[in-house]
Coordinates of C-alpha atoms in Angstrom, one line a residue:
Chain Q
M1 CA 2.7 -12.8 -19.8
S2 CA 6.0 -13.4 -21.4
A3 CA 8.8 -14.8 -19.2
V4 CA 12.0 -12.8 -19.0
V5 CA 15.4 -13.2 -17.4
V6 CA 18.0 -10.4 -17.2
V7 CA 21.5 -10.9 -15.9
H8 CA 24.6 -8.8 -15.1
G9 CA 28.2 -9.7 -14.6
G10 CA 29.4 -6.7 -12.8
V11 CA 30.1 -3.0 -13.5
W12 CA 33.7 -1.9 -13.9
A13 CA 36.1 -0.8 -16.7
I14 CA 36.4 -4.2 -18.1
P15 CA 39.7 -4.5 -20.1
E16 CA 39.7 -5.7 -23.7
D17 CA 41.2 -9.0 -23.0
L18 CA 38.5 -9.9 -20.4
A19 CA 35.6 -8.3 -22.3
K20 CA 34.9 -11.3 -24.6
A21 CA 34.8 -13.7 -21.6
S22 CA 32.5 -11.4 -19.7
V23 CA 30.0 -11.0 -22.6
D24 CA 30.1 -14.7 -23.4
G25 CA 29.6 -15.4 -19.7
V26 CA 26.5 -13.3 -19.3
K27 CA 25.0 -14.6 -22.5
A28 CA 25.5 -18.2 -21.3
A29 CA 24.0 -17.4 -18.0
A30 CA 20.9 -15.7 -19.6
R31 CA 20.5 -18.8 -21.8
Q32 CA 20.6 -21.0 -18.7
G33 CA 17.9 -18.9 -17.0
S34 CA 15.9 -18.7 -20.2
S35 CA 15.8 -22.5 -20.7
V36 CA 14.5 -22.9 -17.2
L37 CA 11.7 -20.4 -17.9
K38 CA 10.9 -22.0 -21.3
G39 CA 10.6 -25.4 -19.5
G40 CA 7.9 -23.9 -17.2
G41 CA 10.3 -23.3 -14.4
S42 CA 9.8 -20.5 -11.8
A43 CA 11.5 -17.1 -11.7
L44 CA 13.3 -18.4 -8.6
D45 CA 14.6 -21.4 -10.4
A46 CA 15.7 -19.2 -13.3
V47 CA 17.7 -16.6 -11.3
E48 CA 19.3 -19.4 -9.3
A49 CA 20.4 -21.2 -12.5
A50 CA 21.7 -18.0 -14.1
V51 CA 23.7 -17.0 -11.1
R52 CA 25.1 -20.5 -10.6
A53 CA 26.4 -20.3 -14.2
M54 CA 28.2 -17.1 -13.3
E55 CA 29.5 -18.4 -10.0
D56 CA 31.0 -21.4 -11.9
N57 CA 32.6 -19.1 -14.4
P58 CA 36.0 -17.8 -13.2
A59 CA 35.6 -14.6 -15.3
F60 CA 33.3 -13.3 -12.6
N61 CA 33.8 -12.2 -9.0
A62 CA 31.5 -14.8 -7.5
G63 CA 32.1 -18.4 -6.5
H64 CA 35.0 -19.5 -8.8
G65 CA 37.0 -16.4 -9.6
S66 CA 36.1 -14.5 -6.5
A67 CA 38.2 -11.6 -5.1
L68 CA 40.4 -12.2 -2.1
N69 CA 40.1 -10.4 1.2
A70 CA 42.9 -8.7 3.2
D71 CA 44.0 -12.1 4.5
G72 CA 44.2 -13.7 1.1
E73 CA 41.0 -15.7 1.6
V74 CA 37.6 -15.9 -0.2
E75 CA 34.6 -14.8 1.7
L76 CA 31.3 -15.0 -0.2
D77 CA 27.9 -13.1 0.0
S78 CA 24.7 -14.0 -1.8
I79 CA 21.0 -13.3 -1.7
I80 CA 17.9 -14.7 -3.4
M81 CA 14.3 -13.3 -3.0
D82 CA 10.9 -14.4 -4.0
G83 CA 8.6 -11.6 -5.1
R84 CA 5.4 -13.5 -4.5
T85 CA 5.9 -14.0 -0.7
L86 CA 8.8 -11.5 -0.1
A87 CA 10.6 -14.5 1.3
S88 CA 14.4 -14.2 1.1
G89 CA 17.5 -16.1 1.9
A90 CA 21.1 -14.8 2.2
V91 CA 24.5 -15.8 3.4
A92 CA 27.4 -13.5 4.3
S93 CA 31.1 -14.2 4.7
V94 CA 30.8 -17.8 3.8
K95 CA 33.9 -19.9 2.9
N96 CA 34.6 -22.9 0.6
I97 CA 31.2 -23.1 -1.1
A98 CA 31.1 -23.0 -4.9
N99 CA 27.5 -21.9 -5.3
T100 CA 26.4 -19.6 -2.4
V101 CA 23.2 -18.6 -4.3
S102 CA 22.0 -22.1 -3.7
L103 CA 23.0 -22.0 -0.1
A104 CA 21.1 -18.7 0.2
R105 CA 18.0 -20.4 -1.3
A106 CA 18.4 -23.2 1.3
V107 CA 18.4 -20.6 4.0
M108 CA 15.1 -19.3 2.6
E109 CA 13.5 -22.7 2.1
K110 CA 14.9 -24.8 5.0
T111 CA 15.1 -22.4 7.9
S112 CA 12.9 -19.8 9.5
H113 CA 15.6 -17.2 9.1
V114 CA 16.7 -14.8 6.3
I115 CA 20.4 -14.4 6.8
L116 CA 23.1 -16.7 8.1
T117 CA 26.7 -15.5 8.4
G118 CA 30.2 -16.8 9.0
R119 CA 30.7 -20.1 10.7
G120 CA 27.0 -20.5 11.3
A121 CA 26.4 -20.3 7.6
N122 CA 29.1 -22.9 7.0
L123 CA 27.6 -25.2 9.7
F124 CA 24.2 -25.0 8.0
A125 CA 25.8 -25.9 4.6
E126 CA 27.3 -28.9 6.2
S127 CA 24.0 -29.9 7.9
I128 CA 22.3 -30.0 4.5
G129 CA 25.1 -31.9 2.8
M130 CA 26.3 -29.1 0.6
A131 CA 29.8 -29.9 -0.7
T132 CA 32.7 -27.8 0.3
V133 CA 35.5 -27.0 -2.1
P134 CA 39.1 -26.2 -1.1
A135 CA 39.7 -22.5 -1.0
D136 CA 42.4 -22.4 -3.7
E137 CA 39.9 -24.0 -6.1
L138 CA 37.9 -20.8 -6.1
V139 CA 40.8 -18.5 -6.7
T140 CA 42.4 -17.8 -10.2
E141 CA 46.1 -17.1 -10.7
N142 CA 45.2 -13.7 -12.1
E143 CA 43.4 -12.9 -8.8
W144 CA 46.4 -13.8 -6.7
K145 CA 48.5 -11.5 -8.9
E146 CA 46.1 -8.6 -8.7
W147 CA 45.6 -9.0 -4.9
D148 CA 49.3 -8.9 -4.4
K149 CA 49.6 -5.8 -6.5
Q150 CA 46.8 -4.1 -4.6
K151 CA 47.4 -4.5 -1.0
N152 CA 46.2 -1.0 -0.4
Y153 CA 42.4 -1.1 -0.5
V154 CA 41.6 2.6 -0.7
A155 CA 43.8 3.1 -3.7
G156 CA 42.2 0.0 -5.1
V157 CA 38.6 1.3 -5.1
M158 CA 39.4 4.5 -7.1
E159 CA 41.4 2.5 -9.6
D160 CA 38.7 -0.1 -9.9
F161 CA 36.3 2.4 -11.3
N162 CA 38.9 4.4 -13.2
S163 CA 40.9 1.6 -14.6
Q164 CA 40.7 -2.1 -15.0
W165 CA 41.6 -3.9 -11.8
A166 CA 38.4 -5.2 -10.3
H167 CA 35.9 -7.9 -11.1
D168 CA 32.5 -7.5 -9.7
T169 CA 29.3 -8.9 -8.4
V170 CA 26.9 -11.0 -10.5
G171 CA 23.1 -11.1 -10.4
A172 CA 19.8 -11.8 -12.2
V173 CA 16.2 -10.9 -12.1
A174 CA 13.3 -12.8 -13.8
V175 CA 9.6 -12.9 -14.3
D176 CA 8.0 -16.3 -15.1
S177 CA 4.9 -17.2 -17.0
D178 CA 2.9 -17.1 -13.8
G179 CA 3.9 -13.5 -13.3
N180 CA 6.1 -14.2 -10.3
V181 CA 9.3 -12.2 -10.0
A182 CA 12.5 -13.1 -8.3
C183 CA 16.1 -11.8 -8.0
A184 CA 19.5 -13.1 -7.0
T185 CA 22.9 -11.5 -6.4
S186 CA 26.3 -13.2 -5.6
T187 CA 29.8 -11.9 -4.9
G188 CA 33.2 -12.4 -3.5
G189 CA 33.2 -8.7 -2.5
I190 CA 35.9 -6.1 -3.0
R191 CA 39.5 -7.2 -3.4
N192 CA 41.5 -6.7 -0.2
K193 CA 38.4 -6.0 1.9
M194 CA 38.7 -6.3 5.6
V195 CA 38.1 -9.8 7.0
G196 CA 34.3 -10.1 7.6
R197 CA 33.4 -7.1 5.4
V198 CA 29.9 -7.4 4.2
G199 CA 28.8 -5.3 1.3
D200 CA 25.4 -4.6 -0.3
S201 CA 25.0 -8.0 -2.0
P202 CA 23.4 -10.1 0.9
I203 CA 21.4 -7.1 2.4
I204 CA 17.8 -7.2 1.4
G205 CA 16.8 -3.9 -0.3
S206 CA 20.3 -3.0 -1.2
G207 CA 21.9 -5.8 -3.2
A208 CA 18.5 -7.0 -4.4
Y209 CA 14.8 -6.8 -3.9
A210 CA 11.8 -8.5 -5.5
D211 CA 8.1 -7.8 -5.1
N212 CA 5.4 -9.1 -7.4
L213 CA 3.6 -5.7 -7.0
S214 CA 6.5 -3.7 -8.5
G215 CA 9.3 -5.8 -9.9
A216 CA 12.8 -7.1 -9.1
V217 CA 16.2 -5.5 -9.1
S218 CA 19.7 -6.9 -8.7
C219 CA 22.6 -4.4 -8.1
T220 CA 26.3 -4.3 -8.7
G221 CA 29.0 -1.6 -8.1
H222 CA 30.5 0.1 -5.0
G223 CA 28.8 -1.8 -2.2
E224 CA 29.0 0.8 0.5
S225 CA 27.4 3.4 -1.8
I226 CA 24.6 1.0 -2.8
L227 CA 23.9 0.4 0.9
K228 CA 23.7 4.2 1.7
V229 CA 20.8 4.6 -0.7
T230 CA 19.3 1.0 -0.4
L231 CA 19.5 1.1 -4.2
A232 CA 17.3 -1.9 -5.1
R233 CA 14.4 -0.8 -2.8
L234 CA 14.8 2.8 -3.9
I235 CA 14.4 1.9 -7.6
L236 CA 11.3 -0.1 -6.8
S237 CA 9.8 2.7 -4.8
H238 CA 10.0 4.9 -7.9
V239 CA 8.2 2.2 -9.8
E240 CA 5.6 2.0 -7.0
Q241 CA 5.0 5.7 -7.3
V242 CA 4.4 5.6 -11.0
N243 CA 2.1 2.6 -10.6
G244 CA 0.3 4.5 -7.8
N245 CA 0.4 1.5 -5.5
T246 CA 2.3 3.0 -2.5
Chain N
M1 CA 11.1 21.4 18.7
L2 CA 14.8 20.6 18.5
P3 CA 16.8 18.8 19.8
I4 CA 14.9 15.5 20.3
V5 CA 15.7 11.9 21.1
V6 CA 13.2 9.0 21.0
V7 CA 14.2 5.5 22.3
H8 CA 12.6 2.1 22.4
G9 CA 13.3 -1.0 24.5
G10 CA 11.6 -3.6 22.3
A11 CA 8.1 -4.5 21.0
G12 CA 6.3 -7.5 22.2
H13 CA 4.6 -8.5 25.4
I14 CA 6.6 -7.6 28.5
P15 CA 5.4 -9.5 31.6
K16 CA 4.0 -7.3 34.3
D17 CA 6.8 -8.0 36.7
R18 CA 9.3 -6.7 34.2
S19 CA 7.4 -3.7 32.8
E20 CA 8.5 -1.3 35.5
M21 CA 12.2 -2.1 34.8
S22 CA 11.6 -1.7 31.1
T23 CA 9.9 1.7 31.5
A24 CA 12.6 2.9 33.9
G25 CA 15.3 1.7 31.5
V26 CA 14.0 3.6 28.4
C27 CA 13.4 6.8 30.5
S28 CA 17.0 6.6 31.7
A29 CA 18.3 6.1 28.1
A30 CA 16.2 9.0 26.8
R31 CA 17.5 11.3 29.6
G32 CA 21.1 10.2 28.8
G33 CA 20.7 11.0 25.1
Y34 CA 19.0 14.3 25.8
T35 CA 21.7 15.4 28.2
I36 CA 24.2 15.0 25.3
L37 CA 21.9 17.0 22.9
R38 CA 21.3 19.7 25.4
G39 CA 25.0 20.1 25.8
G40 CA 25.3 20.7 22.1
G41 CA 26.3 17.1 21.2
S42 CA 25.5 15.5 17.9
S43 CA 22.5 13.3 17.2
M44 CA 25.0 10.4 16.6
D45 CA 26.5 10.9 20.0
A46 CA 23.1 11.0 21.6
V47 CA 21.7 7.8 20.0
V48 CA 25.0 5.9 20.7
E49 CA 24.8 7.0 24.3
A50 CA 21.1 6.1 24.6
V51 CA 21.6 2.6 23.1
S52 CA 24.8 2.0 25.2
I53 CA 22.7 2.7 28.3
L54 CA 20.2 0.1 27.1
E55 CA 22.9 -2.4 26.2
N56 CA 24.4 -2.1 29.7
N57 CA 21.0 -2.6 31.3
P58 CA 20.5 -6.4 31.7
C59 CA 16.7 -6.2 31.3
F60 CA 16.9 -5.5 27.6
N61 CA 17.8 -7.9 24.7
A62 CA 21.0 -6.1 23.7
G63 CA 24.5 -6.2 25.1
C64 CA 24.2 -7.6 28.6
G65 CA 20.8 -9.4 28.8
S66 CA 20.9 -10.5 25.2
V67 CA 18.9 -13.6 24.3
L68 CA 20.9 -16.8 23.6
N69 CA 21.3 -18.6 20.3
I70 CA 20.6 -22.3 20.0
K71 CA 24.0 -23.2 21.5
G72 CA 23.4 -21.0 24.6
E73 CA 25.8 -18.2 23.4
V74 CA 25.4 -14.5 22.8
E75 CA 25.7 -13.2 19.2
M76 CA 24.9 -9.5 18.8
D77 CA 23.9 -7.2 15.9
A78 CA 24.0 -3.4 15.8
I79 CA 23.7 -0.5 13.4
V80 CA 24.2 3.3 13.4
M81 CA 23.4 5.6 10.6
D82 CA 24.3 9.3 10.0
G83 CA 21.5 11.2 8.2
L84 CA 23.9 13.9 6.9
T85 CA 26.3 11.6 4.9
L86 CA 24.0 8.5 4.8
G87 CA 27.1 6.7 6.2
S88 CA 26.4 3.7 8.4
G89 CA 28.3 1.2 10.5
A90 CA 27.0 -2.2 11.4
V91 CA 28.2 -5.4 13.1
S92 CA 26.5 -8.7 13.0
A93 CA 27.0 -12.0 14.9
V94 CA 29.7 -10.3 17.2
C95 CA 30.6 -11.9 20.5
N96 CA 32.2 -10.9 23.8
I97 CA 32.0 -7.2 23.7
A98 CA 29.8 -5.1 26.0
N99 CA 28.6 -2.4 23.5
P100 CA 28.1 -3.5 19.9
I101 CA 26.6 -0.1 19.1
Q102 CA 30.0 1.5 19.8
L103 CA 31.8 -1.0 17.6
A104 CA 29.2 -0.3 14.8
R105 CA 30.1 3.3 15.1
L106 CA 33.8 2.5 14.9
V107 CA 33.1 0.6 11.7
M108 CA 31.5 3.7 10.2
D109 CA 34.2 6.2 11.5
K110 CA 37.4 4.1 11.2
T111 CA 36.9 1.9 8.2
S112 CA 35.9 2.4 4.6
H113 CA 33.3 -0.3 5.0
S114 CA 29.7 -0.3 6.3
C115 CA 29.4 -3.8 7.9
L116 CA 31.6 -6.3 9.5
T117 CA 30.5 -9.7 10.6
A118 CA 31.4 -12.6 12.9
E119 CA 35.1 -13.3 13.3
G120 CA 36.1 -10.3 11.2
A121 CA 34.0 -8.0 13.5
S122 CA 35.8 -9.4 16.6
Q123 CA 39.2 -9.0 14.9
F124 CA 38.4 -5.3 14.2
A125 CA 37.2 -4.9 17.8
R126 CA 40.6 -6.2 19.0
S127 CA 42.5 -3.9 16.6
M128 CA 40.5 -0.9 18.1
G129 CA 41.4 -1.9 21.6
V130 CA 37.8 -2.6 22.5
P131 CA 37.9 -4.7 25.7
E132 CA 36.9 -8.3 25.4
V133 CA 34.4 -9.4 28.0
S134 CA 33.6 -12.9 29.2
P135 CA 30.6 -14.6 27.6
E136 CA 29.1 -15.1 31.1
S137 CA 29.1 -11.3 31.8
L138 CA 26.5 -10.9 29.0
I139 CA 24.3 -13.7 30.0
T140 CA 21.6 -13.2 32.7
E141 CA 19.7 -15.8 34.6
Y142 CA 16.6 -14.7 32.8
S143 CA 18.0 -15.2 29.3
H144 CA 19.5 -18.5 30.3
M145 CA 16.1 -19.6 31.7
R146 CA 14.3 -18.6 28.5
W147 CA 16.9 -20.4 26.4
A148 CA 16.6 -23.7 28.4
K149 CA 12.8 -23.5 28.3
N150 CA 12.8 -23.1 24.5
L151 CA 15.0 -26.1 23.9
A152 CA 11.9 -28.3 24.4
P153 CA 10.8 -29.8 21.1
D154 CA 7.3 -28.3 21.3
A155 CA 8.6 -24.8 22.2
K156 CA 7.8 -21.9 19.9
P157 CA 10.7 -19.5 20.3
V158 CA 9.4 -16.8 17.9
E159 CA 6.1 -16.5 19.7
S160 CA 7.8 -16.9 23.0
Q161 CA 10.1 -14.1 22.2
M162 CA 7.5 -11.8 20.8
W163 CA 5.9 -12.1 24.2
K164 CA 8.9 -11.3 26.3
M165 CA 11.6 -8.9 25.1
G166 CA 13.1 -7.1 22.1
T167 CA 15.7 -5.1 20.3
V168 CA 16.6 -1.6 21.5
G169 CA 17.1 1.6 19.5
A170 CA 17.0 5.3 19.2
V171 CA 16.5 8.2 16.8
A172 CA 17.6 11.8 17.3
V173 CA 17.7 15.2 15.7
D174 CA 20.3 17.6 17.2
S175 CA 20.2 21.4 17.3
E176 CA 22.0 21.6 13.9
G177 CA 19.2 19.5 12.3
N178 CA 21.4 16.4 11.9
I179 CA 19.6 13.2 12.2
A180 CA 20.8 9.8 13.3
C181 CA 19.5 6.4 14.3
A182 CA 20.9 3.4 16.2
T183 CA 19.6 -0.1 16.8
S184 CA 21.1 -3.0 18.8
T185 CA 20.0 -6.5 19.7
G186 CA 20.9 -10.0 20.8
G187 CA 18.6 -11.2 18.1
M188 CA 16.0 -14.0 18.3
L189 CA 15.7 -16.4 21.1
N190 CA 17.3 -19.8 20.3
K191 CA 18.2 -18.6 16.8
M192 CA 20.5 -20.7 14.6
E193 CA 24.2 -20.0 15.0
G194 CA 25.1 -17.1 12.7
R195 CA 21.5 -15.9 12.2
V196 CA 21.4 -12.3 11.4
G197 CA 18.1 -10.4 11.7
D198 CA 17.0 -7.0 10.6
T199 CA 18.9 -4.9 13.0
P200 CA 22.3 -4.5 11.2
C201 CA 20.6 -4.4 7.7
I202 CA 20.4 -0.8 6.5
G203 CA 16.8 0.1 5.6
S204 CA 15.4 -2.7 7.8
G205 CA 16.8 -2.2 11.4
G206 CA 17.1 1.5 10.9
Y207 CA 17.6 4.3 8.4
A208 CA 18.4 8.0 8.7
D209 CA 18.3 10.8 6.1
N210 CA 18.6 14.5 7.0
Q211 CA 16.2 15.3 4.2
V212 CA 13.4 12.9 5.4
G213 CA 13.8 11.6 9.0
A214 CA 14.9 8.5 10.9
V215 CA 13.5 5.2 12.0
S216 CA 14.7 2.5 14.4
T217 CA 12.7 -0.7 14.4
T218 CA 12.0 -3.7 16.6
G219 CA 9.8 -6.8 16.4
H220 CA 9.9 -9.9 14.3
G221 CA 13.3 -9.5 12.4
E222 CA 12.5 -11.6 9.4
A223 CA 9.2 -9.8 8.7
I224 CA 10.9 -6.4 9.2
M225 CA 13.5 -7.4 6.6
K226 CA 10.9 -8.6 4.0
V227 CA 9.4 -5.2 3.9
T228 CA 12.5 -3.2 4.7
L229 CA 10.4 -1.5 7.3
A230 CA 12.6 1.6 8.2
R231 CA 13.1 2.6 4.6
L232 CA 9.4 1.9 3.8
I233 CA 8.3 4.3 6.5
L234 CA 10.6 7.0 5.3
F235 CA 9.3 6.5 1.7
H236 CA 5.9 7.3 3.0
M237 CA 7.3 10.4 4.8
E238 CA 9.0 11.5 1.6
Q239 CA 5.6 11.4 -0.1
G240 CA 4.0 13.7 2.5
Q241 CA 2.7 11.4 5.2
S242 CA 3.1 12.5 8.8
V243 CA 5.6 10.6 11.0
E244 CA 2.7 8.9 12.8
A245 CA 0.7 8.0 9.6
A246 CA 3.8 6.8 7.8
S247 CA 4.8 4.6 10.8
D248 CA 1.3 3.1 11.0
L249 CA 1.2 2.5 7.2
G250 CA 4.5 0.6 7.4
L251 CA 3.5 -1.5 10.4
A252 CA 0.1 -2.3 8.9
Y253 CA 1.7 -3.4 5.6
M254 CA 4.1 -5.6 7.5
K255 CA 1.2 -7.2 9.3
S256 CA -1.0 -7.8 6.2
R257 CA 1.7 -8.7 3.7
V258 CA 4.0 -10.9 5.8
S259 CA 2.0 -11.4 9.1
G260 CA 4.7 -9.7 11.2
L261 CA 4.3 -7.6 14.3
G262 CA 6.7 -4.9 15.5
G263 CA 7.2 -1.3 16.6
V264 CA 9.2 1.7 15.6
V265 CA 10.4 5.1 16.8
S266 CA 10.5 7.7 14.1
V267 CA 11.3 11.4 13.8
D268 CA 11.2 14.0 11.1
P269 CA 13.7 16.8 10.5
Q270 CA 11.5 19.3 12.4
G271 CA 11.5 17.1 15.4
R272 CA 8.0 15.7 15.1
W273 CA 8.1 12.1 16.4
A274 CA 6.1 8.9 16.8
A275 CA 6.4 5.7 18.9
R276 CA 4.1 3.2 17.2
F277 CA 3.7 -0.5 17.4
S278 CA 1.4 -3.3 16.2
S279 CA 2.4 -5.7 19.0
L280 CA 0.7 -5.6 22.5
Q281 CA 3.4 -3.3 23.9
M282 CA 6.5 -1.4 23.2
S283 CA 8.5 0.4 26.0
W284 CA 9.5 3.8 24.7
A285 CA 10.5 7.2 25.9
A286 CA 11.2 10.6 24.3
A287 CA 12.9 13.7 25.5
Q288 CA 12.1 17.1 23.9
T289 CA 11.8 20.7 25.2
E290 CA 12.6 19.7 28.8
T291 CA 9.8 17.1 28.9
L292 CA 10.1 13.4 29.2
H293 CA 7.4 11.3 27.4
Y294 CA 7.0 7.6 27.9
G295 CA 4.6 4.7 27.5
L296 CA 4.3 0.9 27.3
Y297 CA 0.8 -0.2 26.3
A298 CA -1.1 1.1 23.2
G299 CA -2.5 4.5 23.7
E300 CA -0.4 5.3 26.8
H301 CA 1.5 8.6 26.7
F302 CA 2.7 9.8 30.1
T303 CA 4.8 13.0 30.5
Q304 CA 6.8 14.6 33.3
S305 CA 9.2 17.4 33.5
L306 CA 12.8 16.5 32.9
G307 CA 13.8 18.6 35.9
G308 CA 12.0 16.3 38.4
G309 CA 9.6 13.4 38.7
P310 CA 9.9 9.6 39.6
L311 CA 11.5 8.6 36.3

């Protein structure tokens, strides 16, 4: 069984001047994930490492470099899932955390819950000693400029996919040498989203899903559309049908 | 066979002294939903009405009567989904409103989003003129007593909850063949602040698709999410399983793969329906062709004419 990690840095019409940073970023993230796997690490460790690398990279809409909501703040969503046990951890609408994929993993491993949201998620982060970062550290100058230009969200969505304004969600899937699969997805969400808007990313079956019996998927794109079709779970159900294990 | 509405008032173990209230409650909700359908109303109107009735009824874990989080506060989750457009609206960890299901519907109808959480959901409620209610108005003596009991270090809230009360929900098909689902809950007893369960997660707490059917779920939230129970049942239906077989397959898988118990109400586009559960009980009721169906324990299926009868 050969170990594999696959990452994505978002789907949108990436402009020329950002293209190199994006491609360099996903390559670096894939390398991070790969070295974890080569060292005998688990699929979970690999996807977390890959997504952390992209959260730390301001070229992507996750962690550092996230989009701003309607109030000019950063609210972050993440999910991680273990295909062996179907255990999952997710956080939604979290503030001032640089690596929400790791917070999502802590929800999975240190609580009996799957999702924590808002203030509750931040309180949990505090309780496990996860460092907070000042909000402006997560926001790039370019993001402030674009946010300002794009106060109207509806116009923004159409432009995002027809032109070059948006960044997008990041994610990774992996299978390790034991045959275990895992996935992780992380995002700052859509620029100018309503306060408290939660997209597909932290929603199990939509933003991501992993099952040793069929595989793992991490999604990116228009969150509300991904939710309507529970995209990650849909893709794996097609795999299940071909495998005959439904 | 159309229109039809099926409601549930939670899967678990309802103590005998509360079982009559529970049965009466789901029957009343089914009647309320059916009245709307019979008057030509939409399946969305019907499920929102049915669930609002259950939220307003203090003996269910939704709206008034919700279980308390670890801090002794009410935080509620809800979802609605429209089988025609696949549009949905959800709220999570929302406080101080009487009917989260109606707020969920407003998210779907009045925003370009599908889910709002916590403070953002409350802000949106205020912007829509949804009246804020006092925290105390949602807390019952019963929920307070259960919260206090489960603060003890050796208490087991998950088991304790499974044995007492659960989430509410409904599915419906209207005379035009449009399908909808709705689910609402106060969540898990003594949950961490900000804990969100399956209810507002599309595909887990509920799912509706005009081409396949609709499901609303109840039970151990974390287990339901791990198998995306509602979507799983509909996948089975897409592959030709009956509503009942698909529901049983989904529940059995949840039990064997992740050791979770729960219950569902499910319906297909022709109005065939099922109320199935792997827990000891689930209070449920259905209204179709002027007949009220209801039950609580496994194997129970009572009927009475909607025109008369004690319930």
